[in-house]
CSV table of C-alpha atoms and ligand atoms in Angstrom, one decimal:
chain,number,residue,atom,x,y,z
A,1,MET,CA,37.6,336.1,-4.6
A,2,ILE,CA,38.6,332.5,-4.1
A,3,GLU,CA,42.1,331.4,-3.4
A,4,LEU,CA,43.6,328.0,-2.9
A,5,GLN,CA,46.8,328.2,-0.8
A,6,LYS,CA,49.2,325.3,-0.9
A,7,VAL,CA,46.4,322.7,-1.1
A,8,THR,CA,47.3,319.0,-1.0
A,9,LEU,CA,44.6,316.3,-1.2
A,10,THR,CA,45.2,312.5,-1.1
A,11,PHE,CA,42.8,309.6,-1.5
A,12,PRO,CA,43.2,306.1,-0.1
A,13,ASP,CA,44.4,303.6,-2.8
A,14,GLY,CA,44.8,300.1,-1.4
A,15,ASP,CA,47.4,300.3,1.4
A,16,ARG,CA,48.9,303.6,0.1
A,17,ARG,CA,47.5,306.9,-0.9
A,18,ILE,CA,47.4,308.7,-4.2
A,19,THR,CA,48.0,312.4,-4.4
A,20,ALA,CA,45.2,314.1,-6.4
A,21,ILE,CA,46.3,317.6,-5.6
A,22,ASP,CA,49.9,318.4,-4.9
A,23,ASP,CA,50.7,321.7,-3.3
A,24,VAL,CA,48.4,323.8,-5.6
A,25,SER,CA,48.0,327.5,-5.1
A,26,LEU,CA,45.8,329.6,-7.4
A,27,ARG,CA,43.5,332.6,-7.2
A,28,GLY,CA,40.2,333.4,-8.9
A,29,GLU,CA,39.5,337.2,-9.0
A,30,ASP,CA,36.0,338.7,-9.0
A,31,GLY,CA,34.7,339.2,-12.5
A,32,PHE,CA,37.2,336.9,-14.1
A,33,VAL,CA,37.0,333.4,-15.5
A,34,THR,CA,40.0,331.4,-14.4
A,35,GLY,CA,40.3,328.3,-16.6
A,36,ILE,CA,41.8,325.1,-15.2
A,37,THR,CA,42.9,322.6,-17.8
A,38,GLY,CA,45.0,319.4,-18.0
A,39,PRO,CA,44.8,315.8,-19.0
A,40,SER,CA,42.2,313.3,-17.6
A,41,GLY,CA,43.0,312.3,-14.0
A,42,SER,CA,45.3,315.4,-13.4
A,43,GLY,CA,43.2,316.6,-10.5
A,44,LYS,CA,40.9,319.3,-12.1
A,45,SER,CA,37.7,318.0,-10.6
A,46,SER,CA,39.4,317.5,-7.2
A,47,ILE,CA,40.5,321.1,-7.2
A,48,LEU,CA,36.9,322.2,-7.8
A,49,ALA,CA,35.6,319.8,-5.1
A,50,VAL,CA,38.0,321.4,-2.6
A,51,ALA,CA,37.1,324.9,-3.8
A,52,ALA,CA,33.4,324.0,-3.3
A,53,THR,CA,34.1,322.8,0.3
A,54,LEU,CA,32.7,319.4,-0.7
A,55,ILE,CA,36.1,317.8,0.2
A,56,ARG,CA,38.4,319.0,2.9
A,57,PRO,CA,42.0,319.0,1.8
A,58,ASP,CA,44.8,317.2,3.8
A,59,SER,CA,46.5,320.5,4.1
A,60,GLY,CA,46.3,324.1,2.8
A,61,GLY,CA,43.8,326.9,2.8
A,62,VAL,CA,40.7,327.7,0.8
A,63,LEU,CA,40.1,331.5,1.2
A,64,ILE,CA,36.6,332.8,0.1
A,65,THR,CA,35.0,336.2,0.5
A,66,ASP,CA,32.1,335.7,2.9
A,67,GLY,CA,30.2,339.0,3.0
A,68,ASP,CA,30.5,340.9,6.3
A,69,ASN,CA,32.8,338.1,7.7
A,70,GLY,CA,35.5,339.2,5.2
A,71,VAL,CA,37.7,336.5,3.8
A,72,ILE,CA,37.5,333.2,5.6
A,73,ASP,CA,39.3,329.9,5.3
A,74,ALA,CA,36.8,327.3,4.2
A,75,ALA,CA,39.2,324.5,4.9
A,76,GLN,CA,38.9,325.3,8.6
A,77,LEU,CA,35.1,325.2,8.8
A,78,SER,CA,32.9,322.5,10.3
A,79,ARG,CA,30.6,320.5,8.0
A,80,THR,CA,27.6,322.7,9.0
A,81,GLU,CA,29.5,325.9,8.5
A,82,ALA,CA,30.9,324.7,5.1
A,83,ALA,CA,27.3,323.8,4.0
A,84,ARG,CA,26.2,327.3,4.9
A,85,LEU,CA,29.1,328.9,3.1
A,86,ARG,CA,28.4,326.7,0.0
A,87,ARG,CA,24.7,327.6,0.0
A,88,ASP,CA,25.2,331.3,0.3
A,89,ARG,CA,28.5,332.1,-1.5
A,90,ILE,CA,29.2,329.4,-4.0
A,91,GLY,CA,27.4,328.4,-7.2
A,92,ILE,CA,28.2,325.0,-8.7
A,93,VAL,CA,27.6,323.8,-12.3
A,94,PHE,CA,28.5,320.2,-13.1
A,95,GLN,CA,29.1,318.4,-16.3
A,96,GLN,CA,25.6,317.1,-16.4
A,97,SER,CA,22.9,319.7,-15.7
A,98,ASN,CA,21.4,317.6,-12.9
A,99,LEU,CA,17.9,319.1,-13.2
A,100,ILE,CA,14.9,317.6,-11.5
A,101,PRO,CA,12.7,316.0,-14.2
A,102,ALA,CA,9.3,316.9,-12.7
A,103,LEU,CA,10.0,320.6,-12.3
A,104,THR,CA,9.7,323.5,-14.7
A,105,VAL,CA,12.6,325.7,-15.4
A,106,ARG,CA,11.3,328.4,-13.1
A,107,GLU,CA,10.7,325.8,-10.4
A,108,GLN,CA,14.2,324.5,-10.6
A,109,LEU,CA,15.5,328.0,-9.7
A,110,ARG,CA,12.8,328.5,-7.0
A,111,VAL,CA,13.7,325.3,-5.2
A,112,MET,CA,17.3,326.4,-5.1
A,113,SER,CA,16.4,329.9,-4.0
A,114,ARG,CA,14.3,328.5,-1.1
A,115,LEU,CA,17.2,326.5,0.2
A,116,GLY,CA,18.9,329.8,0.9
A,117,GLY,CA,19.5,331.3,4.3
A,118,ARG,CA,19.7,334.9,3.0
A,119,ARG,CA,16.2,335.0,1.5
A,120,GLN,CA,13.8,337.6,2.8
A,121,ARG,CA,10.6,336.2,4.2
A,122,GLY,CA,7.1,337.3,3.4
A,123,SER,CA,5.5,338.7,0.2
A,124,SER,CA,8.2,341.2,-0.4
A,125,GLY,CA,10.8,338.4,-0.2
A,126,LYS,CA,8.8,336.4,-2.7
A,127,LEU,CA,8.6,339.4,-5.1
A,128,ALA,CA,12.4,339.8,-4.8
A,129,GLU,CA,12.8,336.1,-5.4
A,130,ASP,CA,10.6,336.1,-8.5
A,131,ALA,CA,12.4,339.2,-9.8
A,132,ARG,CA,15.8,337.6,-9.4
A,133,ILE,CA,14.6,334.4,-11.1
A,134,ASP,CA,13.3,336.5,-14.1
A,135,GLU,CA,16.5,338.4,-14.2
A,136,LEU,CA,18.5,335.2,-14.5
A,137,LEU,CA,16.2,333.6,-17.0
A,138,GLU,CA,16.5,336.7,-19.1
A,139,ALA,CA,20.3,336.7,-18.7
A,140,VAL,CA,20.6,333.1,-19.9
A,141,GLY,CA,18.0,333.6,-22.7
A,142,LEU,CA,15.4,331.2,-21.3
A,143,ILE,CA,12.6,333.5,-20.2
A,144,ALA,CA,10.3,332.2,-23.0
A,145,HIS,CA,11.0,328.6,-21.8
A,146,ALA,CA,10.3,329.2,-18.1
A,147,ASN,CA,7.4,326.8,-17.9
A,148,LYS,CA,9.0,323.9,-19.7
A,149,ARG,CA,10.4,320.8,-18.1
A,150,PRO,CA,13.9,319.4,-18.7
A,151,HIS,CA,12.8,316.8,-21.3
A,152,GLN,CA,11.3,319.7,-23.4
A,153,LEU,CA,14.8,321.4,-23.6
A,154,SER,CA,17.9,320.8,-25.6
A,155,GLY,CA,21.2,319.9,-23.9
A,156,GLY,CA,22.4,323.5,-24.3
A,157,GLN,CA,19.2,324.9,-22.8
A,158,ARG,CA,19.5,322.5,-19.9
A,159,GLN,CA,23.0,323.7,-19.2
A,160,ARG,CA,21.7,327.3,-19.3
A,161,VAL,CA,19.2,326.4,-16.6
A,162,ALA,CA,22.0,324.8,-14.5
A,163,ILE,CA,24.0,328.0,-14.9
A,164,ALA,CA,21.1,330.2,-13.9
A,165,ARG,CA,20.4,327.9,-10.9
A,166,GLY,CA,24.0,328.2,-9.8
A,167,LEU,CA,23.6,332.0,-9.7
A,168,VAL,CA,20.3,332.2,-7.8
A,169,HIS,CA,22.0,333.1,-4.6
A,170,SER,CA,24.2,335.8,-6.2
A,171,PRO,CA,27.3,333.8,-5.2
A,172,GLU,CA,30.7,335.3,-4.9
A,173,VAL,CA,32.2,332.2,-6.4
A,174,LEU,CA,31.0,330.2,-9.4
A,175,LEU,CA,32.6,326.7,-10.0
A,176,VAL,CA,32.0,325.0,-13.3
A,177,ASP,CA,33.2,321.6,-14.3
A,178,GLU,CA,33.4,320.7,-18.0
A,179,PRO,CA,30.2,322.5,-19.0
A,180,THR,CA,30.5,321.8,-22.7
A,181,SER,CA,31.4,318.1,-22.6
A,182,ALA,CA,27.9,317.0,-23.6
A,183,LEU,CA,27.5,319.6,-26.3
A,184,ASP,CA,28.6,320.1,-29.9
A,185,GLN,CA,31.3,322.7,-30.5
A,186,GLU,CA,28.9,325.5,-31.5
A,187,LYS,CA,26.6,325.0,-28.5
A,188,GLY,CA,29.7,324.6,-26.3
A,189,ALA,CA,31.1,327.9,-27.5
A,190,GLU,CA,27.7,329.6,-26.7
A,191,ILE,CA,27.8,328.2,-23.2
A,192,MET,CA,31.4,329.3,-22.6
A,193,GLU,CA,30.6,332.8,-23.9
A,194,LEU,CA,27.5,332.9,-21.6
A,195,ILE,CA,29.5,332.0,-18.6
A,196,ALA,CA,32.1,334.6,-19.4
A,197,ARG,CA,29.4,337.3,-19.9
A,198,LEU,CA,27.7,336.5,-16.6
A,199,THR,CA,31.0,336.4,-14.8
A,200,HIS,CA,31.8,339.9,-16.0
A,201,GLU,CA,28.3,341.1,-15.4
A,202,PHE,CA,27.7,339.7,-11.9
A,203,GLY,CA,31.3,340.0,-10.8
A,204,THR,CA,31.7,336.3,-9.7
A,205,ALA,CA,35.1,334.7,-9.2
A,206,THR,CA,34.6,331.9,-11.7
A,207,LEU,CA,36.8,328.7,-11.8
A,208,LEU,CA,36.1,326.7,-14.9
A,209,VAL,CA,37.5,323.3,-15.6
A,210,THR,CA,37.9,322.2,-19.2
A,211,HIS,CA,40.1,319.7,-20.9
A,212,ASP,CA,39.3,321.2,-24.3
A,213,LEU,CA,41.0,324.5,-25.3
A,214,VAL,CA,38.9,325.3,-28.4
A,215,HIS,CA,37.1,327.7,-26.1
A,216,ARG,CA,40.2,329.4,-24.7
A,217,ASP,CA,39.0,332.8,-25.8
A,218,SER,CA,36.3,332.8,-23.1
A,219,LEU,CA,38.8,332.3,-20.4
A,220,ASP,CA,40.5,335.3,-18.8
A,221,SER,CA,43.5,333.3,-17.5
A,222,LEU,CA,44.5,329.6,-17.6
A,223,VAL,CA,46.1,327.2,-15.2
A,224,THR,CA,47.4,323.9,-16.5
A,225,VAL,CA,47.5,321.0,-14.1
A,226,VAL,CA,49.5,317.9,-14.6
A,227,ASP,CA,49.7,315.0,-12.1
A,228,GLY,CA,48.0,317.3,-9.4
A,229,ARG,CA,50.6,320.1,-9.8
A,230,ILE,CA,50.4,323.4,-11.6
A,231,ARG,CA,52.5,323.1,-14.7
A,232,GLU,CA,51.8,326.4,-16.3
A,233,PHE,CA,50.0,329.6,-15.7
A,234,THR,CA,48.9,332.1,-18.3
A,235,PRO,CA,47.7,335.2,-16.6
A,236,SER,CA,45.2,337.9,-17.5
A,237,ALA,CA,45.5,341.5,-16.4
A,238,ALA,CA,44.0,340.9,-13.0
A,239,SER,CA,43.9,337.2,-12.2
A,240,SER,CA,47.0,335.5,-10.9
A,241,ALA,CA,48.3,332.3,-9.4
A,242,VAL,CA,50.4,332.5,-6.3
A,243,ARG,CA,53.0,329.9,-5.8
B,301,ADP,P1,40.3,315.2,-13.5
B,301,ADP,O1,39.1,315.9,-13.1
B,301,ADP,O2,41.5,316.1,-13.9
B,301,ADP,O3,40.1,314.1,-14.5
B,301,ADP,P2,40.2,314.1,-10.8
B,301,ADP,O4,40.3,315.2,-9.9
B,301,ADP,O5,38.9,313.5,-11.0
B,301,ADP,O6,40.9,314.4,-12.2
B,301,ADP,O7,41.1,312.9,-10.3
B,301,ADP,C1,42.5,313.1,-9.9
B,301,ADP,C2,43.0,311.8,-9.3
B,301,ADP,O8,42.4,311.5,-8.1
B,301,ADP,C3,42.8,310.6,-10.2
B,301,ADP,O9,43.9,309.7,-10.1
B,301,ADP,C4,41.6,310.0,-9.7
B,301,ADP,O10,41.5,308.6,-9.9
B,301,ADP,C5,41.7,310.2,-8.2
B,301,ADP,N1,40.4,310.4,-7.5
B,301,ADP,C6,39.5,311.4,-7.7
B,301,ADP,N2,38.4,311.2,-6.9
B,301,ADP,C7,38.7,310.1,-6.1
B,301,ADP,C8,38.0,309.5,-5.0
B,301,ADP,N3,36.8,309.9,-4.6
B,301,ADP,N4,38.6,308.4,-4.5
B,301,ADP,C9,39.8,308.0,-4.9
B,301,ADP,N5,40.5,308.5,-5.9
B,301,ADP,C10,40.0,309.6,-6.5
B,302,MG,MG1,37.1,315.8,-13.9
């Protein structure tokens, strides 16, 4: 579960400040894709950056399920603690897939896996790591391409690698920003359906930003943001915004 509670975020703008997020509260439930939409500049990416603990809000809380620690407020963590939480609990998929050109598909996932703190050491840990990577490559339909490098893949395939990489640590929360913007409509629909399927299968609380509602069917609920504020909320059965 991830919940933003009354989050406000401002950025310096000359001698005043602009409000990117204005008192936003929303919740992403486990196993559901919560869509966030709105015009360009409305604060969608800022909301994801706060949810990802990459930016600390001016005020408000960011509640995230953190294993045995229960639900913690990420907005109160030190930088080191936030980095640990991000590494263990949060998967992030950006607009561009940001793959490392020299690495194969399998290596992209292995590098991410080894950054982790929860990894078991020794040969049994390595077996578990390899099994997890194979499971994810199967799940995103890339097992046959595991030894290819990014330049040998299509845009849609690269985005699949980025999604698998985001899930390596079995995160509680998956944050996805405009995953289809570099793809044609058909490939975009496949990526959206894939994210929905993996969210349901792995039970992640997924927040997905999109300005394009052609893929609305893949979202379980939808929050519309205008000028940093929640304008509209269309719920699903189990996902809800709190105001
Ligand atoms: P969206 O993703 O919906 O297009 P953003 O969250 O990127 O919107 O931006 C919301 C507002 O915050 C915009 O006015 C944008 O110019 C501003 N903004 C975003 N990031 C920064 C930053 N790092 N510094 C200053 N202003 C920013
Ligand atoms: Mg954006």
